[in-house]
Protein backbone atom coordinates (compact mmCIF):
# COMPACT_ATOMS: atom_id res chain seq x y z
CA UNK A 1 0.00 0.00 0.00
CA UNK A 2 2.89 2.36 0.78
CA UNK A 3 4.37 1.67 -2.65
CA UNK A 4 1.08 2.31 -4.43
CA UNK A 5 0.48 5.58 -2.60
CA UNK A 6 4.05 6.72 -3.28
CA UNK A 7 3.89 5.78 -6.97
CA UNK A 8 0.57 7.59 -7.43
CA UNK A 9 1.98 10.68 -5.68
CA UNK A 10 5.16 10.65 -7.80
CA UNK A 11 3.15 10.00 -10.96
CA UNK A 12 1.08 13.12 -10.33
CA UNK A 13 4.20 15.21 -9.58
CA UNK A 14 5.92 13.87 -12.72
CA UNK A 15 2.89 14.74 -14.84
CA UNK A 16 2.89 18.30 -13.48
CA UNK A 17 6.63 18.65 -14.11
CA UNK A 18 6.35 17.38 -17.67
CA UNK A 19 3.39 19.68 -18.31
CA UNK A 20 5.40 22.68 -17.11
CA UNK A 21 8.99 21.95 -18.13
CA UNK A 22 8.62 20.39 -21.59
CA UNK A 23 6.64 23.29 -23.11
CA UNK A 24 9.02 25.77 -21.44
CA UNK A 25 12.07 23.98 -22.87
CA UNK A 26 10.60 23.82 -26.36
CA UNK A 27 9.58 27.48 -26.22
CA UNK A 28 13.02 28.50 -24.97
CA UNK A 29 14.79 26.56 -27.76
CA UNK A 30 12.62 28.14 -30.46
CA UNK A 31 12.86 31.66 -29.03
CA UNK A 32 16.64 31.39 -28.63
CA UNK A 33 17.07 30.38 -32.29
CA UNK A 34 14.66 33.12 -33.44
CA UNK A 35 16.49 35.74 -31.38
CA UNK A 36 19.83 34.63 -32.76
CA UNK A 37 18.43 34.74 -36.32
CA UNK A 38 17.05 38.28 -35.87
CA UNK A 39 20.34 39.51 -34.43
CA UNK A 40 22.28 37.92 -37.28
CA UNK A 41 19.91 39.42 -39.87
CA UNK A 42 20.16 42.91 -38.37
CA UNK A 43 23.96 42.68 -38.28
CA UNK A 44 24.08 41.48 -41.90
CA UNK A 45 21.83 44.34 -43.04
CA UNK A 46 24.05 46.90 -41.26
CA UNK A 47 27.12 45.37 -42.91
CA UNK A 48 25.39 45.43 -46.31
CA UNK A 49 24.65 49.17 -45.96
CA UNK A 50 28.30 49.86 -45.14
CA UNK A 51 29.46 47.75 -48.09
CA UNK A 52 27.03 49.59 -50.39
CA UNK A 53 28.42 52.92 -49.22
CA UNK A 54 32.01 51.77 -49.83
CA UNK A 55 31.16 50.64 -53.35
CA UNK A 56 29.39 53.91 -54.17
CA UNK A 57 32.55 55.80 -53.20
CA UNK A 58 34.81 53.47 -55.13
CA UNK A 59 36.38 51.90 -52.03
CA UNK A 60 35.85 48.28 -53.07
CA UNK A 61 39.35 47.42 -51.90
CA UNK A 62 38.25 48.06 -48.31
CA UNK A 63 35.63 45.30 -48.40
CA UNK A 64 37.96 42.36 -47.41
CA UNK A 65 39.20 44.19 -44.32
CA UNK A 66 35.67 45.21 -43.44
CA UNK A 67 34.42 41.63 -43.81
CA UNK A 68 37.26 40.18 -41.72
CA UNK A 69 36.69 42.75 -38.97
CA UNK A 70 32.98 41.91 -38.87
CA UNK A 71 33.74 38.20 -38.79
CA UNK A 72 36.15 38.58 -35.87
CA UNK A 73 33.59 40.62 -33.94
CA UNK A 74 30.59 38.33 -34.52
CA UNK A 75 32.20 34.92 -35.13
CA UNK A 76 30.65 34.66 -38.59
CA UNK A 77 32.10 34.07 -42.05
CA UNK A 78 31.27 36.83 -44.53
CA UNK A 79 30.84 36.73 -48.29
CA UNK A 80 30.25 39.90 -50.36
CA UNK A 81 29.11 39.78 -54.00
CA UNK A 82 28.40 42.61 -56.45
CA UNK A 83 25.15 43.37 -58.24
CA UNK A 84 25.76 40.53 -60.71
CA UNK A 85 26.43 37.92 -57.98
CA UNK A 86 30.19 37.86 -58.54
CA UNK A 87 32.22 37.29 -55.38
CA UNK A 88 34.18 40.30 -54.17
CA UNK A 89 35.48 38.76 -50.92
CA UNK A 90 34.93 35.61 -48.82
CA UNK A 91 36.46 35.32 -45.36
CA UNK A 92 35.96 31.54 -45.40
CA UNK A 93 37.82 31.23 -48.74
CA UNK A 94 35.21 28.78 -50.04
CA UNK A 95 34.46 30.86 -53.14
CA UNK A 96 37.44 32.58 -54.91
CA UNK A 97 37.10 36.21 -55.92
CA UNK A 98 35.38 36.49 -59.28
CA UNK A 99 33.22 33.38 -58.85
CA UNK A 100 29.68 33.84 -60.12
CA UNK A 101 27.16 32.81 -57.43
CA UNK A 102 24.07 34.39 -58.92
CA UNK A 103 22.52 30.96 -59.49
CA UNK A 104 22.54 30.04 -55.80
CA UNK A 105 19.06 30.39 -54.25
CA UNK A 106 19.93 32.77 -51.41
CA UNK A 107 22.11 35.02 -53.64
CA UNK A 108 19.41 35.08 -56.33
CA UNK A 109 16.76 35.97 -53.74
CA UNK A 110 18.88 38.81 -52.32
CA UNK A 111 19.56 40.21 -55.83
CA UNK A 112 15.78 40.56 -56.13
CA UNK A 113 15.87 42.73 -52.99
CA UNK A 114 14.57 40.03 -50.58
CA UNK A 115 16.58 38.76 -47.61
CA UNK A 116 17.05 34.98 -47.23
CA UNK A 117 17.47 33.28 -43.83
CA UNK A 118 17.89 29.52 -43.39
CA UNK A 119 19.71 26.72 -41.63
CA UNK A 120 21.74 23.89 -43.02
CA UNK A 121 23.34 20.79 -41.62
CA UNK A 122 27.09 20.60 -41.96
CA UNK A 123 29.37 17.76 -40.86
CA UNK A 124 32.09 20.21 -39.92
CA UNK A 125 29.82 22.36 -37.74
CA UNK A 126 28.29 21.07 -34.50
CA UNK A 127 24.60 21.95 -34.47
CA UNK A 128 24.48 23.08 -38.12
CA UNK A 129 24.86 26.50 -39.80
CA UNK A 130 22.69 29.62 -40.03
CA UNK A 131 22.78 31.43 -43.40
CA UNK A 132 21.69 35.09 -43.59
CA UNK A 133 21.84 36.69 -47.05
CA UNK A 134 20.67 40.32 -47.45
CA UNK A 135 20.78 42.87 -50.30
CA UNK A 136 22.79 46.09 -50.07
CA UNK A 137 20.50 48.77 -51.42
CA UNK A 138 17.02 48.45 -52.89
CA UNK A 139 15.61 47.25 -56.21
CA UNK A 140 16.33 47.92 -58.95
CA UNK A 141 19.64 49.39 -57.72
CA UNK A 142 20.93 46.51 -55.50
CA UNK A 143 24.58 47.38 -55.28
CA UNK A 144 25.82 44.27 -53.49
CA UNK A 145 24.84 41.14 -51.58
CA UNK A 146 26.17 40.14 -48.14
CA UNK A 147 26.02 36.53 -46.89
CA UNK A 148 26.89 35.82 -43.25
CA UNK A 149 27.19 32.25 -41.96
CA UNK A 150 27.04 31.42 -38.24
CA UNK A 151 27.68 28.14 -36.44
CA UNK A 152 24.67 27.11 -34.36
CA UNK A 153 26.79 25.10 -31.90
CA UNK A 154 26.85 27.79 -29.17
CA UNK A 155 23.09 28.31 -29.48
CA UNK A 156 22.42 24.57 -29.28
CA UNK A 157 24.81 24.34 -26.31
CA UNK A 158 22.82 26.98 -24.44
CA UNK A 159 19.62 25.10 -25.23
CA UNK A 160 21.12 21.81 -24.00
CA UNK A 161 22.30 23.54 -20.83
CA UNK A 162 18.79 24.83 -20.26
CA UNK A 163 17.36 21.32 -20.72
CA UNK A 164 19.90 19.92 -18.25
CA UNK A 165 18.97 22.61 -15.72
CA UNK A 166 15.29 21.79 -16.18
CA UNK A 167 16.04 18.06 -15.76
CA UNK A 168 18.07 18.72 -12.61
CA UNK A 169 15.28 20.87 -11.19
CA UNK A 170 12.76 18.18 -12.04
CA UNK A 171 14.86 15.47 -10.37
CA UNK A 172 15.28 17.64 -7.31
CA UNK A 173 11.54 18.22 -7.12
CA UNK A 174 10.90 14.48 -7.57
CA UNK A 175 13.41 13.65 -4.82
CA UNK A 176 11.78 16.12 -2.44
CA UNK A 177 8.33 14.87 -3.44
CA UNK A 178 9.49 11.28 -2.84
CA UNK A 179 10.57 12.07 0.69
CA UNK A 180 7.40 13.98 1.43
CA UNK A 181 5.22 11.33 -0.26
CA UNK A 182 6.96 8.50 1.61
CA UNK A 183 6.43 10.28 4.92
CA UNK A 184 2.75 10.88 4.10
CA UNK A 185 2.25 7.31 2.86
CA UNK A 186 3.88 5.84 5.96
CA UNK A 187 1.74 8.01 8.20
CA UNK A 188 -1.30 6.47 6.52
CA UNK A 189 -0.14 2.86 6.10
CA UNK A 190 1.51 2.42 9.52
CA UNK A 191 -1.83 2.53 11.39
CA UNK A 192 -3.38 0.30 8.72
CA UNK A 193 -0.59 -2.27 9.16
CA UNK A 194 -1.04 -2.10 12.92
CA UNK A 195 -4.76 -2.75 12.44
CA UNK A 196 -3.94 -5.68 10.14
CA UNK A 197 -1.65 -7.23 12.76
CA UNK A 198 -4.24 -6.71 15.47
CA UNK A 199 -6.93 -8.28 13.27
CA UNK A 200 -4.73 -11.34 12.69
CA UNK A 201 -4.10 -11.61 16.42
CA UNK A 202 -7.82 -11.30 17.14
CA UNK A 203 -8.47 -14.10 14.65
CA UNK A 204 -6.10 -16.26 16.72
CA UNK A 205 -8.04 -15.52 19.89
CA UNK A 206 -6.04 -12.80 21.69
CA UNK A 207 -4.64 -9.34 20.89
CA UNK A 208 -1.10 -9.24 22.27
CA UNK A 209 -0.07 -6.04 20.46
CA UNK A 210 -3.00 -3.59 20.35
CA UNK A 211 -2.67 -0.81 17.74
CA UNK A 212 -1.67 2.64 18.95
CA UNK A 213 -4.41 5.24 18.67
CA UNK A 214 -2.12 8.28 18.44
CA UNK A 215 -0.72 7.80 14.92
CA UNK A 216 -2.02 8.62 11.47
CA UNK A 217 -4.80 10.89 10.18
CA UNK A 218 -7.76 11.67 12.46
CA UNK A 219 -10.01 9.24 10.55
CA UNK A 220 -7.61 6.34 11.09
CA UNK A 221 -7.16 7.30 14.74
CA UNK A 222 -10.89 7.12 15.28
CA UNK A 223 -11.06 3.83 13.39
CA UNK A 224 -8.22 2.39 15.48
CA UNK A 225 -9.85 3.47 18.73
CA UNK A 226 -13.19 2.00 17.66
CA UNK A 227 -11.53 -1.27 16.58
CA UNK A 228 -9.64 -1.54 19.86
CA UNK A 229 -12.82 -1.07 21.89
CA UNK A 230 -14.71 -3.58 19.76
CA UNK A 231 -11.89 -6.14 19.85
CA UNK A 232 -11.44 -5.79 23.60
CA UNK A 233 -15.15 -6.27 24.23
CA UNK A 234 -15.32 -9.21 21.83
CA UNK A 235 -12.29 -10.80 23.47
CA UNK A 236 -13.85 -10.44 26.90
CA UNK A 237 -17.12 -11.92 25.65
CA UNK A 238 -15.33 -14.90 24.08
CA UNK A 239 -13.29 -15.49 27.20
CA UNK A 240 -16.41 -15.29 29.36
CA UNK A 241 -18.28 -17.70 27.07
CA UNK A 242 -15.41 -20.19 27.00
CA UNK A 243 -14.91 -19.94 30.75
CA UNK A 244 -18.64 -20.46 31.32
CA UNK A 245 -18.76 -23.59 29.14
CA UNK A 246 -15.63 -24.98 30.76
CA UNK A 247 -16.75 -24.22 34.32
CA UNK A 248 -20.27 -25.55 33.85
CA UNK A 249 -19.02 -28.74 32.23
CA UNK A 250 -16.47 -29.27 34.95
CA UNK A 251 -18.79 -28.47 37.85
CA UNK A 252 -21.50 -30.84 36.60
CA UNK A 253 -19.24 -33.89 36.74
CA UNK A 254 -19.31 -34.25 40.54
CA UNK A 255 -23.13 -34.02 41.09
CA UNK A 256 -23.76 -36.37 38.16
CA UNK A 257 -21.41 -38.97 39.63
CA UNK A 258 -23.09 -38.62 43.02
CA UNK A 259 -26.54 -38.94 41.46
CA UNK A 260 -25.50 -42.11 39.63
CA UNK A 261 -24.27 -43.69 42.87
CA UNK A 262 -27.50 -42.83 44.65
CA UNK A 263 -29.60 -44.34 41.86
CA UNK A 264 -27.52 -47.51 41.83
CA UNK A 265 -27.94 -47.80 45.63
CA UNK A 266 -31.72 -47.83 45.12
CA UNK A 267 -31.58 -50.96 42.97
CA UNK A 268 -31.71 -53.59 45.81
CA UNK A 269 -34.70 -51.85 47.39
CA UNK A 270 -36.87 -51.43 44.27
CA UNK A 271 -39.72 -53.69 43.24
CA UNK A 272 -39.18 -55.62 39.98
CA UNK A 273 -41.80 -53.50 38.24
CA UNK A 274 -39.69 -50.35 38.85
CA UNK A 275 -36.47 -51.89 37.49
CA UNK A 276 -37.16 -50.70 33.92
CA UNK A 277 -37.65 -47.13 35.12
CA UNK A 278 -34.35 -47.27 37.03
CA UNK A 279 -32.55 -48.63 33.97
CA UNK A 280 -33.97 -45.82 31.83
CA UNK A 281 -32.96 -43.25 34.43
CA UNK A 282 -29.42 -44.67 34.60
CA UNK A 283 -29.28 -44.65 30.78
CA UNK A 284 -30.28 -41.01 30.60
CA UNK A 285 -27.81 -40.20 33.35
CA UNK A 286 -25.06 -41.99 31.39
CA UNK A 287 -26.01 -40.01 28.28
CA UNK A 288 -25.93 -36.78 30.28
CA UNK A 289 -22.47 -37.69 31.62
CA UNK A 290 -21.18 -38.30 28.12
CA UNK A 291 -22.65 -34.99 27.01
CA UNK A 292 -20.87 -33.18 29.85
CA UNK A 293 -17.63 -34.98 28.94
CA UNK A 294 -18.07 -33.91 25.32
CA UNK A 295 -18.73 -30.30 26.30
CA UNK A 296 -15.66 -30.32 28.51
CA UNK A 297 -13.54 -31.75 25.68
CA UNK A 298 -14.81 -29.13 23.23
CA UNK A 299 -14.24 -26.33 25.74
CA UNK A 300 -10.66 -27.46 26.31
CA UNK A 301 -10.09 -27.83 22.59
CA UNK A 302 -11.41 -24.37 21.80
CA UNK A 303 -9.35 -22.72 24.55
CA UNK A 304 -6.05 -24.22 23.48
CA UNK A 305 -3.59 -23.39 20.73
CA UNK A 306 -2.07 -26.67 19.60
CA UNK A 307 0.30 -27.75 16.86
CA UNK A 308 -0.44 -30.19 14.08
CA UNK A 309 2.30 -32.75 13.55
CA UNK A 310 3.08 -35.50 11.06
CA UNK A 311 1.20 -38.74 11.82
CA UNK A 312 1.08 -42.22 10.28
CA UNK A 313 -2.55 -42.60 9.22
CA UNK A 314 -2.16 -46.29 8.26
CA UNK A 315 -0.85 -47.26 11.69
CA UNK A 316 -3.59 -45.36 13.53
CA UNK A 317 -6.35 -46.86 11.36
CA UNK A 318 -5.04 -50.40 11.86
CA UNK A 319 -4.65 -49.90 15.62
CA UNK A 320 -8.13 -48.49 16.15
CA UNK A 321 -9.69 -51.16 13.95
CA UNK A 322 -8.07 -53.87 16.08
CA UNK A 323 -9.35 -52.28 19.29
CA UNK A 324 -12.93 -51.89 18.00
CA UNK A 325 -13.09 -55.38 16.49
CA UNK A 326 -14.09 -57.02 19.79
CA UNK A 327 -16.99 -54.60 20.29
CA UNK A 328 -18.03 -55.00 16.65
CA UNK A 329 -18.03 -58.80 16.99
CA UNK A 330 -20.51 -58.52 19.84
CA UNK A 331 -22.86 -56.74 17.42
CA UNK A 332 -22.02 -59.21 14.63
CA UNK A 333 -20.60 -56.38 12.53
CA UNK A 334 -17.42 -56.79 10.50
CA UNK A 335 -14.72 -54.04 10.40
CA UNK A 336 -12.76 -53.94 7.13
CA UNK A 337 -9.61 -51.92 6.42
CA UNK A 338 -8.71 -51.17 2.78
CA UNK A 339 -6.24 -48.98 0.93
CA UNK A 340 -3.32 -47.19 2.48
CA UNK A 341 -0.75 -44.45 1.94
CA UNK A 342 2.92 -44.03 2.70
CA UNK A 343 2.60 -40.26 3.03
CA UNK A 344 2.30 -38.90 6.59
CA UNK A 345 -0.57 -36.53 7.28
CA UNK A 346 -0.91 -33.45 9.47
CA UNK A 347 -2.97 -33.92 12.62
CA UNK A 348 -3.12 -32.72 16.20
CA UNK A 349 -1.46 -35.25 18.53
CA UNK A 350 -4.08 -37.82 19.54
CA UNK A 351 -6.69 -36.35 17.16
CA UNK A 352 -6.71 -39.22 14.66
CA UNK A 353 -7.54 -41.71 17.39
CA UNK A 354 -10.46 -39.58 18.62
CA UNK A 355 -11.71 -38.95 15.07
CA UNK A 356 -11.74 -42.65 14.19
CA UNK A 357 -13.24 -43.63 17.56
CA UNK A 358 -16.14 -41.21 17.18
CA UNK A 359 -16.84 -42.16 13.57
CA UNK A 360 -16.63 -45.90 14.33
CA UNK A 361 -18.88 -45.49 17.36
CA UNK A 362 -21.51 -43.73 15.24
CA UNK A 363 -21.19 -46.30 12.44
CA UNK A 364 -21.56 -49.27 14.80
CA UNK A 365 -24.63 -47.75 16.48
CA UNK A 366 -26.53 -47.72 13.17
CA UNK A 367 -25.12 -50.96 11.71
CA UNK A 368 -27.38 -54.00 11.69
CA UNK A 369 -26.00 -57.48 12.46
CA UNK A 370 -24.39 -59.11 9.44
CA UNK A 371 -23.26 -55.81 7.90
CA UNK A 372 -19.78 -54.29 7.72
CA UNK A 373 -18.06 -50.99 8.48
CA UNK A 374 -15.23 -50.12 6.05
CA UNK A 375 -12.19 -47.97 6.84
CA UNK A 376 -10.66 -46.91 3.51
CA UNK A 377 -7.56 -44.73 3.07
CA UNK A 378 -7.23 -43.25 -0.44
CA UNK A 379 -5.48 -40.31 -2.13
CA UNK A 380 -7.76 -37.29 -2.48
CA UNK A 381 -8.43 -36.12 -6.07
CA UNK A 382 -6.60 -32.93 -7.08
CA UNK A 383 -8.69 -29.75 -6.78
CA UNK A 384 -6.32 -27.21 -8.36
CA UNK A 385 -2.68 -26.21 -8.52
CA UNK A 386 -2.92 -24.12 -5.34
CA UNK A 387 -4.75 -26.76 -3.27
CA UNK A 388 -2.40 -28.75 -1.00
CA UNK A 389 -2.14 -32.52 -1.53
CA UNK A 390 -4.45 -34.45 0.77
CA UNK A 391 -5.36 -38.00 1.81
CA UNK A 392 -8.92 -39.13 2.46
CA UNK A 393 -10.11 -41.47 5.22
CA UNK A 394 -13.55 -42.98 4.50
CA UNK A 395 -15.62 -44.56 7.28
CA UNK A 396 -18.46 -46.29 5.44
CA UNK A 397 -21.39 -48.04 7.14
CA UNK A 398 -24.40 -49.91 5.77
CA UNK A 399 -26.96 -48.29 8.04
CA UNK A 400 -30.09 -46.30 7.15
CA UNK A 401 -28.05 -43.27 6.04
CA UNK A 402 -29.21 -39.64 6.10
CA UNK A 403 -30.90 -37.23 3.76
CA UNK A 404 -28.90 -34.36 2.30
CA UNK A 405 -30.47 -31.88 4.74
CA UNK A 406 -29.66 -34.17 7.68
CA UNK A 407 -26.05 -34.54 6.53
CA UNK A 408 -25.68 -30.74 6.52
CA UNK A 409 -27.05 -30.47 10.08
CA UNK A 410 -25.18 -33.46 11.49
CA UNK A 411 -22.22 -31.31 12.64
CA UNK A 412 -24.42 -28.98 14.72
CA UNK A 413 -23.99 -29.42 18.45
CA UNK A 414 -26.63 -31.59 20.16
CA UNK A 415 -28.36 -32.35 16.86
CA UNK A 416 -29.61 -35.91 16.42
CA UNK A 417 -31.38 -37.50 13.47
CA UNK A 418 -35.15 -37.68 13.93
CA UNK A 419 -35.16 -41.48 13.44
CA UNK A 420 -32.20 -42.09 15.80
CA UNK A 421 -32.99 -44.75 18.40
CA UNK A 422 -29.62 -44.67 20.20
CA UNK A 423 -28.47 -42.60 23.15
CA UNK A 424 -25.97 -40.34 21.37
CA UNK A 425 -25.19 -36.89 22.71
CA UNK A 426 -24.91 -34.96 19.43
CA UNK A 427 -21.35 -33.88 20.26
CA UNK A 428 -19.29 -36.57 18.52
CA UNK A 429 -19.39 -35.13 15.00
CA UNK A 430 -18.77 -31.51 16.14
CA UNK A 431 -15.72 -32.80 18.02
CA UNK A 432 -14.56 -34.65 14.88
CA UNK A 433 -14.89 -31.47 12.80
CA UNK A 434 -12.91 -29.41 15.33
CA UNK A 435 -10.13 -31.98 15.53
CA UNK A 436 -9.95 -32.33 11.73
CA UNK A 437 -9.86 -28.59 11.08
CA UNK A 438 -7.24 -28.17 13.77
CA UNK A 439 -4.85 -30.03 11.45
CA UNK A 440 -5.92 -28.03 8.40
CA UNK A 441 -8.27 -30.73 7.07
CA UNK A 442 -12.00 -31.06 6.53
CA UNK A 443 -14.72 -33.65 7.18
CA UNK A 444 -17.97 -34.19 5.29
CA UNK A 445 -20.79 -36.73 5.26
CA UNK A 446 -21.78 -38.27 1.95
CA UNK A 447 -24.22 -40.93 0.85
CA UNK A 448 -22.53 -44.32 0.53
CA UNK A 449 -23.09 -46.36 -2.64
CA UNK A 450 -25.80 -48.91 -2.00
CA UNK A 451 -27.09 -47.13 1.12
CA UNK A 452 -25.54 -46.07 4.37
CA UNK A 453 -23.28 -43.17 5.20
CA UNK A 454 -19.73 -42.29 4.09
CA UNK A 455 -17.85 -40.05 6.55
CA UNK A 456 -14.97 -38.52 4.53
CA UNK A 457 -12.04 -37.04 6.48
CA UNK A 458 -9.58 -35.09 4.27
CA UNK A 459 -6.13 -34.62 5.82
CA UNK A 460 -3.20 -32.60 4.50
CA UNK A 461 0.06 -34.23 3.59
CA UNK A 462 2.90 -33.51 6.00
CA UNK A 463 5.71 -33.87 3.45
CA UNK A 464 7.99 -30.82 3.46
CA UNK A 465 6.14 -29.23 6.39
CA UNK A 466 7.21 -28.73 9.94
CA UNK A 467 4.95 -28.38 12.89
CA UNK A 468 1.94 -26.19 12.25
CA UNK A 469 0.43 -23.99 14.96
CA UNK A 470 -3.36 -23.95 14.70
CA UNK A 471 -5.61 -21.87 16.98
CA UNK A 472 -8.35 -24.40 17.53
CA UNK A 473 -10.76 -21.82 18.94
CA UNK A 474 -11.22 -20.77 15.32
CA UNK A 475 -10.95 -24.15 13.67
CA UNK A 476 -14.29 -23.50 12.04
CA UNK A 477 -12.44 -21.27 9.57
CA UNK A 478 -9.11 -22.96 8.87
CA UNK A 479 -6.34 -21.25 6.91
CA UNK A 480 -6.46 -22.62 3.33
CA UNK A 481 -2.71 -22.16 2.89
CA UNK A 482 -0.37 -25.05 3.71
CA UNK A 483 1.57 -24.86 6.96
CA UNK A 484 5.32 -24.27 6.72
Steps between C-alpha positions, in 0.01 A plus 500: 500500500789736578648431157171564322440827683857614432484406131168681454641809675818497288299435184293812563812709575672366186197587288500856636874535437472373144204730436701800620859427398463344154302790348738748667805321357353484151398866514844602625677306221283658230524852643878473540543399134259774385683762706834389362360511144362854545829623644694341215263650241525849650880477509512380138275786386722756678807347335327506160426874535865569582616289205257684270639833617859385439415387148323827418816689597726267307657343810447138396850414617390564859238224491733206599624683809147602588375142463784355709443757775129416510576129508741538792244704693200271442661159439345474154645441154417776252457490124441817293386488136429783255175576321561216253567239773876494444703443816696801621630346825445185710653471846450122496686469166239255370425708190798672323466863399328528164284189543146546373248397769191658351345157443502408869152535655587738784718725277230506231235589759712784642568640149122535470509717814370230741701373797547122538542330840542124544682220676703217361660190640875481466728216610772745594273715718347371824131588503488613135538842332283812477509681163391866481515660154383863460511755215701822523271768365152468353359380168572567226831647623629212722865587522624189679402187691633400844485139625587429864530143629485417872564172680199397708712299746506769773124552469433126520739477797301764687180312421650171623618673817149629557357149454754360747407769753132418454575127542703566815221715642248231415710229667542717806126558519436126455751417775337747738155375400616141560608579853183691574282235331674217687447678831132560418450143376663353810286717724196346332616139458665456842166511687345277233779243544455517876128435452582207270729345762241552771231343280720194442563473873128531572435220251737284707306574817700772680640846420854510638603820319207745489533778239600845621226760472729804477640452148370582155222727371204578728275257309740210554545596865127482554483171311784356709337608825166353393666173392689473828182547703311249287782244509545535875129452563483206260803341664344536843173352375679202343704441812188520716313259271787251493550525875127448557488187282813361662388576856148367453625181338755447772268580790229263375726195514493464880118523555437265207735240647332535839155468344604183317623342824177586678290349221708183497458471880122497449514187285487237784201674658283542188215274397554307174238712326711815561822346364431619143451857620830486691680364194358781286601757760854358517514502118400864482747581775775321304405698189508823700846409634629439150353831389678681784824320409456607138434861598807498721712357217373762255557780751858387557557463128368846421706665775830350393746583225652172387737392226426256222774244447578225251312176576488152346137462394539131404631403843226690684224350283631146550539550876152641553344233280662229713372659821142539371484151349400336830210742550396460136500120534252528785265678258584253221642783290818459297770775490696510173815702429590575136747719315792679655757774446867542576468877533470636856213737569466808719294453815485620858666247733238243601239647262498213250417251773208713623375563145497130412350402837210742462430405139521126576275541803237676288532243220463203736193652668310503169641176354274196498638152577661337198613830346848652482672830576783587257804715579653606167810718456533648149675794331272802465433617141683819399291818530737754342864600484476709818317236707735301727526123447269307730409145604144387565381266776156349428293342778216327316207325670199313363244662727187699411704803389384863506331741266700787354343748744581271794861463385537880499363527856687201641796715615280733708543456873236283671327424170375144456323341205123482546499120451796439736421234760837508680615707795750726322578845634528693172856608583706231326490644148562862614805371688616315186467818292698706753778243520518465120509874435762542769739314268393700195265230367127467446228241565175446311218246497401346169256234390669161468444296183229245564371678812655606825726790583855588389688724746788653298793648695746695279845547655793702368826337409784572741781464245728805501315659793607550855274535795199719436349720771121504474275708728226247555259758641454605138527162335166565337685723253833331430777671304488363142875546456734211582694519825875559476 
